[in-house]
Amino acid sequence: MRKFLGFCVAVVAAVAFNAQAAAPLLMEGKSTLYQRVLTTPECRLLATPDAPTGTIVPAFTRYYVYARRDDGKLQVGPDTSGKISGFIDSKCAIDWKMQLALLFTNPADRKRALIFADKTKLDDIITADDSAAAVAPLYQSLEQQGKADGVVAQEPSEYIDYKKQFYLLPILESEENWFADDSPVLNLKIASVSKNDAVASGVSTGQGQAATKANSSKQTASSAITTFKAAIVFVIDSSISMQPYIDRTKQSIEKIYQRLEQAGLSDYVSFGLVSFRADTRKVPGLEYTSKLFVSPGQAKNGAEFAAKVKDLNQAKVSSALFDEDAYAGINTALQQVNWQQFGGRYIVLITDAGAIEGSNEQSSTGLDAAQLRLEAEHQGAAIYALHLLTKAGQKDHAKAAAQYQDLTFNQVLQKPLYYAVNAGSVQEFGQRIDELAASISAQVELSSQGKLAAGSAAAAPTKGEDSMQEDTRKLGLAMQLRYLGSVTGTKAPSVFSGFMADHDLTYHQKPVCTPVVLLTKAQLSDLKDVVQGVMDAAVQGMLSADTMFAQIKSLAASLGRDPSLLTDKQSFTIAQSGLLGEYLDELPYKSAIASISEDSWAAMGPQEQDAQIRALESKLKYYEQMNADVDRWVQLSPGADAAEDVYPVPLEALP
């Protein structure tokens, strides 16, 4: 019996040893990050290293590397649990050291990105006295011949909807550079691996494409755009004093419905309306904080819309603060409207007050402008703000303007869609609403005829066109391109590697891509714990800076960070504590908290300290929203544990 028990103990010990040993290889210089690779279409998964044949591996599969053999074979698994999938050849795999990915921005207001075979070719264009002139012949050659010297791929003409055609642009190398006008630019060595291996329609890959194919693509786009529909959701402040603007908004919508019905386009433009007030816990008489009165598509004509909003009037009582919960209204529009059925997605905020900050106890969302702007970008919605500069809110105007300029900053136009209405003029406000609704409706009318919004978004404004009309025309084209990319299945080029600038080579201020870091569930949870801990420590630190950093060191220890990093120096920073995980190392973003030390925190005034705390609080709320958003998690490896799914987190959302 003792021998049997001894045998069992030995077996258990051996199993335990093997389980501990079965871990992926660590990246060089890292203690928590494992080696990863992405497969290309040539990859075959082998049962043994010397197997003659294997299973085709879908492009874009991520594997963890458990062993690197001298013959070039990699032993790989789908996750870090010790599960082994088999072996692949290292020649068909791309090392993925950074979890950073680049997603193309909408190409409507810029030139399409070019990917070069050679770094020197791109460097020469960037450093040229006139980079626009240097790159112009390449664009001309691509337009006329479908190829250009030194160019291995060109971004598709339509926007790539990564939610439907998920793709990855992993960064292999990054180098900072400057254009001749001193505008900064990153020269990125990238590899693209698409889930669908077919070369994207409309993408020049340097191999040459026939003019007939280009003509066919144009015909397809012309046919597809006829189904383009738009939704305009008004998010209106219905606190005391807002009745004239509520009535004028209803009047404008009624007029547009009449025009659409006359043109036979009532099925192509839909209106929605959200009303917001403030915290009903403080003032129950407000009845609601935010309410969706009508969702786009629920009203088929003006009469139906009017019936659904007939009970919308200004509040009968005053709110506790002058600020209202505008962010609650925007969040309702983003979360409760089914935007996916519309190509054009517009939200129009109407208010005479500032927004209650996410950190205020009267905020119902806990979110600030930055988080809502990022959510709108994900939904593909543009947010406009019509800010009524009434006399009553004079002291609040500057603060509110800053909030709404942040909220409405548009990635396509690289400017905020913020429009002030002087003195709160009902007449000027009415003109703005009429122009906006009419402009969007006109674009839909063009779409129904198989036409895109007039002109390139980079073109000069139409004569007599004011700023809002010009912005709306450009956005119309951007949304049409996004819609075309979605319905025609536009994809990134299937597989290539090369060099690409992160900004337009012609219009230097315009980014051609937006960076996201792909975090696993465990990493997002760790980030949430870190931000919560730093925020709690910062609250204590408003009374005593040394108390704050004592808590930060304790937090770092509790999360298993390297104890040798923790010192008692007052210059010791949050970054030096190791709190910010290795998964954030080397990312091209500037942390707002990494450089904070005991000395620098003590030197801040109470307002600056409070601003840091409020920013962390809003980000924490946003992480909770990300974690709960099951639709946005992406599986990169078939058979991997769900904990290895990743979420595309914008760099702006990092602490």
XYZ file of C-alpha atoms in Angstrom:
655
model
C 0.000 0.000 0.000
C 2.835 2.364 0.912
C 4.521 1.626 -2.425
C 1.267 2.382 -4.241
C 0.831 5.649 -2.343
C 4.427 6.530 -3.092
C 3.803 5.838 -6.785
C 0.693 8.077 -6.738
C 2.605 10.884 -5.066
C 5.333 10.569 -7.682
C 2.794 10.691 -10.521
C 1.061 13.721 -9.022
C 4.416 15.435 -8.545
C 5.365 14.693 -12.154
C 2.060 16.031 -13.445
C 2.461 19.148 -11.322
C 5.991 19.640 -12.645
C 4.861 19.246 -16.258
C 1.976 21.686 -15.751
C 4.363 24.261 -14.358
C 6.871 23.634 -17.114
C 4.244 23.919 -19.849
C 4.388 27.695 -20.201
C 5.127 29.713 -23.339
C 8.544 31.272 -23.830
C 8.947 34.713 -22.303
C 9.804 37.679 -24.492
C 13.371 38.841 -24.050
C 13.647 41.224 -21.102
C 10.061 40.595 -19.930
C 8.786 38.716 -16.910
C 5.054 38.545 -17.731
C 4.805 38.771 -21.537
C 5.028 35.614 -23.623
C 6.219 35.224 -27.208
C 3.406 35.410 -29.770
C 3.205 34.952 -33.521
C 0.573 35.633 -36.169
C 0.120 33.160 -39.004
C 0.051 33.914 -42.721
C -1.951 31.916 -45.311
C 1.057 29.673 -46.070
C 1.051 28.206 -42.542
C 0.241 24.530 -41.972
C -0.245 23.154 -38.465
C 1.761 19.931 -38.072
C 1.067 17.218 -35.502
C 4.817 16.541 -35.194
C 7.819 18.614 -36.316
C 8.640 16.213 -39.167
C 5.072 15.507 -40.337
C 4.897 15.641 -44.177
C 1.529 17.413 -44.271
C -0.587 19.441 -41.919
C -3.812 21.335 -41.435
C -4.339 24.699 -43.114
C -4.312 27.452 -40.508
C -6.589 30.452 -41.040
C -4.666 33.642 -41.629
C -4.613 35.927 -38.624
C -4.440 33.107 -36.066
C -2.426 34.106 -33.011
C -0.332 31.449 -31.327
C 1.847 31.488 -28.221
C 5.317 30.013 -28.753
C 6.215 27.148 -26.396
C 9.477 26.119 -28.064
C 11.735 27.199 -30.938
C 13.515 24.292 -32.637
C 16.806 24.449 -34.515
C 15.056 23.324 -37.718
C 12.876 26.453 -37.672
C 9.751 24.764 -36.366
C 7.768 26.445 -33.596
C 5.813 24.508 -30.989
C 2.665 26.585 -30.499
C -0.531 26.752 -28.479
C -3.684 28.894 -28.592
C -3.258 30.347 -25.098
C -0.971 30.368 -22.068
C -2.631 27.430 -20.282
C -0.179 24.815 -21.584
C -2.454 23.504 -24.336
C -0.304 22.558 -27.357
C -1.789 22.831 -30.863
C 1.201 21.472 -32.788
C 4.058 22.881 -34.855
C 4.318 25.555 -37.550
C 7.218 26.765 -39.656
C 8.715 30.022 -38.393
C 8.981 31.204 -42.026
C 5.189 31.517 -42.272
C 4.784 33.294 -38.928
C 5.162 36.931 -37.942
C 6.567 37.706 -34.502
C 4.064 39.895 -32.647
C 6.038 41.632 -29.937
C 3.739 44.581 -29.388
C 0.034 44.343 -28.741
C -0.402 47.545 -30.692
C -2.459 47.551 -33.863
C -3.315 50.273 -36.327
C -6.769 50.676 -37.846
C -7.227 52.813 -40.942
C -9.124 56.046 -40.372
C -11.874 57.053 -42.793
C -10.166 58.114 -46.060
C -12.787 60.707 -47.000
C -10.809 63.783 -45.942
C -7.319 62.693 -46.959
C -5.231 60.745 -49.450
C -5.283 56.965 -49.284
C -2.357 55.480 -47.367
C 0.498 53.913 -49.316
C 2.618 50.997 -48.103
C 6.153 50.942 -49.490
C 8.427 47.948 -50.025
C 11.485 49.924 -49.017
C 11.996 52.190 -46.005
C 14.358 54.474 -47.918
C 11.671 55.272 -50.493
C 9.279 56.424 -47.770
C 12.015 58.348 -45.935
C 12.897 60.218 -49.133
C 9.287 61.351 -49.557
C 8.921 62.371 -45.900
C 12.115 64.447 -45.895
C 11.560 66.025 -49.322
C 11.130 69.805 -49.410
C 7.662 69.202 -50.863
C 6.413 65.743 -49.912
C 3.083 66.350 -51.652
C 4.868 66.913 -54.966
C 7.151 63.931 -54.333
C 4.284 61.502 -53.782
C 1.919 62.907 -56.448
C 3.380 60.834 -59.355
C 2.818 57.649 -57.363
C -0.867 58.434 -56.854
C -1.159 59.284 -60.558
C 0.439 55.980 -61.551
C -1.844 54.035 -59.216
C -4.878 55.787 -60.674
C -3.883 55.155 -64.288
C -2.053 51.818 -64.178
C -3.076 50.190 -60.900
C 0.533 50.086 -59.703
C 3.384 52.407 -58.756
C 7.116 52.007 -58.362
C 8.027 50.880 -54.844
C 4.412 50.667 -53.609
C 3.343 47.204 -52.410
C -0.198 48.126 -51.365
C -2.663 50.983 -51.224
C -5.444 51.472 -48.723
C -8.935 50.700 -50.112
C -10.961 53.639 -51.379
C -13.836 52.737 -49.048
C -13.585 52.676 -45.284
C -12.820 49.234 -43.842
C -15.323 48.340 -41.142
C -13.083 46.313 -38.828
C -16.120 45.020 -36.907
C -17.201 43.150 -40.063
C -13.827 42.643 -41.763
C -11.467 42.421 -38.810
C -7.861 43.039 -39.774
C -4.634 43.808 -38.007
C -1.719 46.075 -38.783
C 0.848 44.932 -36.225
C 3.822 47.248 -35.833
C 7.144 45.512 -36.303
C 9.316 48.634 -36.063
C 8.700 52.322 -35.444
C 10.868 55.364 -36.146
C 10.093 59.002 -35.450
C 10.623 61.460 -38.293
C 9.565 64.956 -39.415
C 8.235 66.454 -42.609
C 9.983 69.536 -44.004
C 7.347 71.720 -42.324
C 8.345 70.179 -38.940
C 5.138 68.148 -38.647
C 5.899 64.907 -36.757
C 5.358 61.544 -38.417
C 6.084 57.927 -37.567
C 7.647 55.649 -40.149
C 6.128 52.275 -39.322
C 7.216 48.860 -40.493
C 4.001 46.879 -40.541
C 2.589 43.550 -41.583
C -1.043 43.085 -42.499
C -2.816 39.804 -42.001
C -6.481 39.648 -42.928
C -8.950 36.937 -41.923
C -10.044 36.741 -45.552
C -7.120 36.053 -47.862
C -8.734 37.506 -50.967
C -7.190 40.740 -52.168
C -9.481 43.641 -51.362
C -11.607 45.149 -54.081
C -10.192 48.493 -55.115
C -6.811 47.889 -53.460
C -3.690 48.360 -55.561
C -1.157 45.749 -54.460
C 1.650 46.657 -56.832
C 0.860 43.649 -59.038
C -1.260 45.657 -61.485
C -5.022 45.769 -61.816
C -6.980 46.100 -65.008
C -9.028 49.196 -65.738
C -12.052 46.958 -66.234
C -11.797 45.892 -62.606
C -11.721 49.531 -61.503
C -14.771 50.260 -63.644
C -16.535 47.230 -62.195
C -15.772 48.464 -58.675
C -17.238 51.866 -59.514
C -20.385 50.241 -60.874
C -20.698 48.108 -57.735
C -20.296 51.187 -55.530
C -22.865 53.118 -57.559
C -25.373 50.304 -57.130
C -24.630 49.728 -53.441
C -24.897 53.383 -52.421
C -28.555 53.549 -53.507
C -29.498 51.695 -50.304
C -27.736 54.240 -48.072
C -29.954 55.501 -45.236
C -29.302 58.113 -42.566
C -30.430 58.630 -38.981
C -30.400 61.971 -37.172
C -30.933 61.808 -33.421
C -31.514 65.095 -31.632
C -30.364 65.081 -28.006
C -32.096 68.066 -26.496
C -31.887 69.724 -23.106
C -35.464 69.982 -21.781
C -34.728 71.875 -18.587
C -36.497 75.131 -17.738
C -35.965 77.841 -20.431
C -35.634 75.364 -23.328
C -39.238 75.339 -24.615
C -38.629 77.688 -27.605
C -35.802 75.447 -28.855
C -37.834 72.278 -28.311
C -40.691 73.732 -30.361
C -38.341 74.926 -33.118
C -36.677 71.500 -33.363
C -40.067 69.823 -33.740
C -40.979 72.361 -36.433
C -37.768 71.710 -38.372
C -38.258 67.936 -38.322
C -41.834 68.347 -39.539
C -40.639 70.470 -42.487
C -37.960 67.959 -43.470
C -40.447 65.082 -43.316
C -42.704 66.982 -45.725
C -39.813 67.518 -48.136
C -38.763 63.852 -47.950
C -42.308 62.637 -48.552
C -42.586 64.876 -51.612
C -39.311 63.448 -52.967
C -40.338 59.865 -52.164
C -37.417 59.494 -49.729
C -39.204 59.157 -46.396
C -37.781 55.628 -45.986
C -34.209 56.881 -46.366
C -33.913 59.473 -43.574
C -35.077 58.720 -40.042
C -35.215 60.986 -37.024
C -34.884 60.196 -33.357
C -35.120 62.301 -30.243
C -33.597 61.990 -26.785
C -34.363 64.441 -24.003
C -32.191 64.974 -20.952
C -32.396 66.902 -17.713
C -30.487 66.174 -14.489
C -30.402 64.008 -11.372
C -33.920 62.995 -10.319
C -32.558 61.786 -6.981
C -31.837 65.398 -6.101
C -34.955 66.815 -7.758
C -37.674 64.139 -8.245
C -39.874 66.689 -10.010
C -37.582 66.506 -13.062
C -39.284 63.149 -13.856
C -36.315 61.677 -15.751
C -32.593 62.172 -16.290
C -32.538 60.960 -19.886
C -35.306 59.523 -22.049
C -35.527 58.179 -25.591
C -38.801 59.577 -26.964
C -38.465 58.139 -30.446
C -35.836 55.912 -32.039
C -34.948 56.318 -35.738
C -37.262 54.187 -37.841
C -40.142 54.175 -35.345
C -41.872 57.111 -37.054
C -42.612 56.664 -40.755
C -43.769 60.225 -41.345
C -44.022 63.639 -39.742
C -47.393 62.949 -38.140
C -46.139 59.807 -36.395
C -43.040 61.620 -35.157
C -45.105 64.533 -33.834
C -47.381 62.121 -31.974
C -44.426 60.438 -30.259
C -42.890 63.725 -29.067
C -46.087 65.630 -28.264
C -45.479 65.205 -24.526
C -41.949 66.592 -24.733
C -41.892 69.949 -22.987
C -39.484 71.774 -20.750
C -39.301 70.709 -17.106
C -41.669 72.231 -14.578
C -38.960 72.576 -11.914
C -35.352 73.729 -11.870
C -32.407 71.341 -11.639
C -30.110 71.351 -8.614
C -27.200 72.657 -10.735
C -26.977 74.965 -13.730
C -25.196 72.146 -15.571
C -27.413 69.373 -16.938
C -26.624 65.699 -17.571
C -25.889 66.127 -21.277
C -23.577 63.114 -21.208
C -26.523 60.962 -20.104
C -28.434 62.103 -23.182
C -25.520 61.313 -25.495
C -25.006 57.933 -23.842
C -28.696 57.093 -24.289
C -28.445 57.928 -27.996
C -25.333 55.784 -28.391
C -26.553 52.780 -26.419
C -30.297 52.623 -27.098
C -30.379 53.373 -30.833
C -29.719 50.561 -33.324
C -27.187 52.419 -35.467
C -26.206 49.382 -37.538
C -29.191 49.743 -39.871
C -28.036 53.210 -40.994
C -25.084 54.341 -43.095
C -25.306 57.985 -42.036
C -25.206 58.359 -38.252
C -25.654 61.807 -36.744
C -26.237 62.988 -33.175
C -27.133 66.641 -32.591
C -26.768 67.949 -29.047
C -28.824 71.048 -28.204
C -28.261 72.790 -24.871
C -27.658 76.121 -23.165
C -25.797 74.615 -20.197
C -22.586 72.790 -19.449
C -22.458 69.035 -18.846
C -22.292 67.449 -15.406
C -18.831 65.867 -15.181
C -18.603 62.097 -14.841
C -16.986 62.361 -11.406
C -19.841 64.467 -10.015
C -22.165 62.527 -7.712
C -25.084 63.760 -9.824
C -23.715 62.144 -12.998
C -25.781 59.124 -14.030
C -23.091 57.666 -16.332
C -19.749 58.347 -14.659
C -18.433 59.134 -18.161
C -16.847 62.292 -19.541
C -16.583 63.783 -23.025
C -13.503 61.754 -24.014
C -15.076 58.362 -23.298
C -18.319 59.245 -25.092
C -16.381 60.553 -28.091
C -14.497 57.257 -28.329
C -17.776 55.335 -28.110
C -19.280 57.475 -30.877
C -16.229 56.768 -33.053
C -16.757 53.058 -32.518
C -20.418 53.381 -33.495
C -19.433 55.438 -36.549
C -21.587 58.343 -35.365
C -20.741 62.034 -35.656
C -21.727 64.266 -32.741
C -22.678 67.891 -33.374
C -23.212 70.425 -30.597
C -25.420 73.496 -30.968
C -24.473 75.522 -27.899
C -26.994 78.223 -27.069
C -25.063 81.164 -25.620
C -27.903 82.553 -23.545
C -27.410 85.388 -21.092
C -28.345 83.151 -18.148
C -25.413 80.841 -18.820
C -22.810 83.527 -19.474
C -20.502 82.427 -16.639
C -20.713 78.829 -17.836
C -20.041 79.400 -21.547
C -16.255 78.927 -21.622
C -16.299 75.719 -19.578
C -19.224 74.280 -21.547
C -17.586 75.168 -24.868
C -14.430 73.266 -23.852
C -16.515 70.232 -22.872
C -18.478 70.151 -26.117
C -15.447 70.804 -28.317
C -13.848 67.732 -26.743
C -17.058 65.708 -27.121
C -17.575 66.625 -30.789
C -13.981 66.414 -32.036
C -14.274 64.507 -35.301
C -11.506 62.169 -36.390
C -12.319 62.521 -40.082
C -12.321 66.320 -40.148
C -9.750 66.748 -37.368
C -11.881 69.476 -35.805
C -14.823 69.735 -33.387
C -18.380 69.881 -34.737
C -19.177 72.604 -32.227
C -21.337 75.564 -33.252
C -22.246 78.412 -30.940
C -25.606 80.143 -31.348
C -25.080 83.778 -30.397
C -27.256 85.089 -27.575
C -29.276 81.884 -27.852
C -31.158 83.355 -30.829
C -34.128 81.120 -31.636
C -34.051 82.400 -35.230
C -30.353 81.562 -35.735
C -30.860 78.222 -34.002
C -33.756 77.410 -36.328
C -31.659 78.211 -39.376
C -28.888 75.928 -38.134
C -31.265 73.016 -37.545
C -32.942 73.517 -40.931
C -29.591 73.649 -42.758
C -28.207 70.580 -41.034
C -31.256 68.403 -41.618
C -31.590 69.627 -45.212
C -27.904 68.998 -45.961
C -28.037 65.411 -44.695
C -31.287 64.789 -46.557
C -29.758 66.133 -49.781
C -26.870 63.673 -49.469
C -29.306 60.801 -49.053
C -31.142 62.000 -52.137
C -27.860 61.848 -54.096
C -27.243 58.354 -52.747
C -30.643 57.195 -53.970
C -29.484 58.240 -57.442
C -26.259 56.237 -57.121
C -24.076 59.301 -56.476
C -21.636 60.104 -53.689
C -21.602 63.411 -51.811
C -20.314 66.115 -54.149
C -16.554 66.374 -54.486
C -13.669 65.101 -52.431
C -13.646 65.915 -48.778
C -10.214 67.424 -49.294
C -11.572 69.804 -51.923
C -12.300 73.472 -51.401
C -15.726 74.371 -49.971
C -18.590 75.006 -52.342
C -19.284 78.687 -52.997
C -21.721 80.117 -50.460
C -21.269 77.160 -48.126
C -20.809 77.980 -44.423
C -18.667 76.002 -41.979
C -21.399 73.659 -40.779
C -22.614 72.904 -44.303
C -19.052 72.213 -45.461
C -18.402 69.945 -42.473
C -21.638 68.057 -43.093
C -20.849 67.575 -46.789
C -17.434 66.137 -45.949
C -18.884 63.898 -43.260
C -21.544 62.746 -45.694
C -18.854 61.452 -48.042
C -17.021 59.790 -45.137
C -20.163 57.997 -43.997
C -20.978 56.910 -47.541
C -17.474 55.434 -47.873
C -17.885 53.665 -44.543
C -21.234 52.286 -45.690
C -19.808 51.135 -49.039
C -16.934 49.416 -47.260
C -19.430 47.613 -45.065
C -21.905 46.443 -47.710
C -19.306 45.569 -50.365
C -17.072 43.794 -47.854
C -14.030 45.989 -48.407
C -11.003 44.369 -46.793
C -7.452 45.288 -45.991
C -4.847 43.879 -48.400
C -4.573 40.169 -47.562
C -0.917 39.720 -46.626
C 1.940 42.150 -47.051
C 4.716 43.798 -45.138
C 6.176 47.188 -45.777
C 6.629 50.723 -44.544
C 3.882 53.247 -43.983
C 3.635 56.784 -42.593
C 1.082 57.300 -39.842
C 0.112 60.691 -41.334
C -0.994 61.757 -44.807
C 2.015 62.394 -47.060
C 0.121 65.284 -48.672
C -1.943 66.720 -45.804
C 0.461 66.305 -42.896
C -1.976 67.084 -40.097
C -4.299 64.233 -41.044
C -3.660 60.798 -39.456
C -4.217 57.845 -41.786
C -4.578 55.361 -38.951
C -5.629 55.223 -35.333
C -3.695 53.122 -32.810
C -5.373 50.622 -30.500
C -3.816 48.234 -28.022
C -5.355 44.767 -27.959
C -5.729 43.831 -24.297
C -6.788 40.424 -23.019
C -9.457 40.096 -20.342
C -6.767 39.539 -17.713
C -4.861 42.629 -18.822
C -7.964 44.806 -18.854
C -8.825 43.520 -15.387
C -5.293 44.316 -14.219
C -5.540 47.798 -15.738
C -8.853 48.363 -13.975
C -7.346 47.268 -10.633
C -4.355 49.557 -11.137
C -6.465 52.605 -12.005
C -8.815 51.939 -9.082
C -5.856 51.621 -6.726
C -4.080 54.735 -8.003
C -7.320 56.705 -7.812
C -7.951 55.598 -4.221
C -4.364 56.479 -3.319
C -4.705 59.867 -5.019
C -7.802 60.675 -2.964
C -5.754 59.999 0.180
C -2.890 61.934 -1.374
C -4.920 65.145 -1.422
C -4.288 65.187 2.328
C -0.772 63.752 2.294
C 1.495 62.934 -0.656
C 3.549 60.430 1.347
C 0.350 58.564 2.281
C -0.525 58.323 -1.417
C 2.804 56.757 -2.369
C 2.791 54.416 0.596
C -0.516 53.084 -0.777
C 0.885 52.867 -4.306
C 3.831 50.774 -3.089
C 1.443 48.547 -1.155
C -0.736 48.177 -4.262
C 2.287 47.284 -6.412
C 3.280 44.593 -3.929
C -0.265 43.176 -3.760
C -0.391 42.900 -7.558
C 2.852 40.945 -7.604
C 5.085 43.641 -9.049
C 8.854 43.341 -8.604
C 9.617 44.405 -4.991
C 13.137 45.501 -5.986
C 11.575 48.391 -7.925
C 10.063 49.957 -4.808
C 12.183 52.658 -3.127
C 11.618 55.379 -0.546
C 12.891 58.221 -2.728
C 10.479 61.156 -3.052
C 11.341 61.305 -6.764
C 10.057 57.722 -7.140
C 7.344 57.722 -9.839
C 4.285 55.598 -10.520
C 6.011 54.206 -13.622
C 9.021 53.107 -11.549
C 6.723 51.132 -9.244
C 6.009 48.706 -12.066
C 2.289 49.266 -11.542
C 1.693 49.984 -15.217
C 1.987 46.482 -16.642
C 4.544 45.347 -19.207
C 1.740 45.170 -21.757
C 1.863 48.994 -21.848
C 5.638 49.138 -22.370
C 6.885 50.789 -25.566
C 3.433 51.886 -26.700
C 3.543 55.275 -28.476
C 1.433 57.161 -25.981
C 2.244 59.532 -23.139
C 0.803 58.373 -19.837
C -0.877 61.071 -17.770
C 0.134 59.411 -14.502
C 3.393 57.530 -15.168
C 5.679 60.458 -14.288
C 3.839 61.499 -11.115
C 6.098 61.331 -8.064
C 5.580 62.194 -4.424
C 7.299 65.533 -5.045
C 5.325 66.415 -8.190
C 2.010 65.399 -6.579
C 2.705 67.570 -3.543
C 3.542 70.494 -5.864
C 0.155 70.282 -7.600
C -2.656 72.502 -6.417
C -5.953 70.983 -5.214
C -7.651 71.737 -8.553
C -4.977 69.948 -10.576
C -5.023 66.973 -8.208
C -8.808 66.818 -8.429
C -8.629 66.918 -12.245
C -6.267 63.909 -12.224
C -8.618 61.990 -9.935
C -11.681 62.819 -12.047
C -9.902 61.692 -15.224
C -9.034 58.345 -13.624
C -12.585 57.915 -12.373
C -14.026 58.403 -15.867
C -11.525 55.970 -17.397
C -12.353 53.399 -14.739
C -16.035 53.650 -15.656
C -15.117 53.228 -19.324
C -13.094 50.059 -18.571
C -16.117 48.607 -16.793
C -18.203 49.360 -19.884
C -15.589 47.698 -22.113
C -15.513 44.575 -19.973
C -19.304 44.239 -20.164
C -19.394 44.759 -23.941
C -19.426 41.139 -25.128
C -19.854 42.067 -28.803
C -16.508 43.827 -29.076
C -14.224 41.094 -27.760
C -12.288 39.401 -30.570
C -11.039 35.818 -30.602
C -7.641 35.612 -32.285
C -7.028 31.878 -31.813
C -9.539 29.059 -32.438
C -9.798 26.893 -29.346
C -8.191 29.454 -27.055
C -9.546 30.110 -23.604
C -12.017 33.016 -23.564
C -9.607 34.862 -21.271
C -7.327 35.252 -24.315
C -9.934 37.214 -26.304
C -8.789 40.777 -26.930
C -10.458 44.170 -26.841
C -9.291 47.062 -29.065
C -8.581 49.794 -26.511
C -7.794 53.261 -27.940
C -4.496 54.619 -26.638
C -6.364 57.709 -25.506
C -8.267 55.560 -23.005
C -5.088 54.408 -21.245
C -4.140 56.003 -17.905
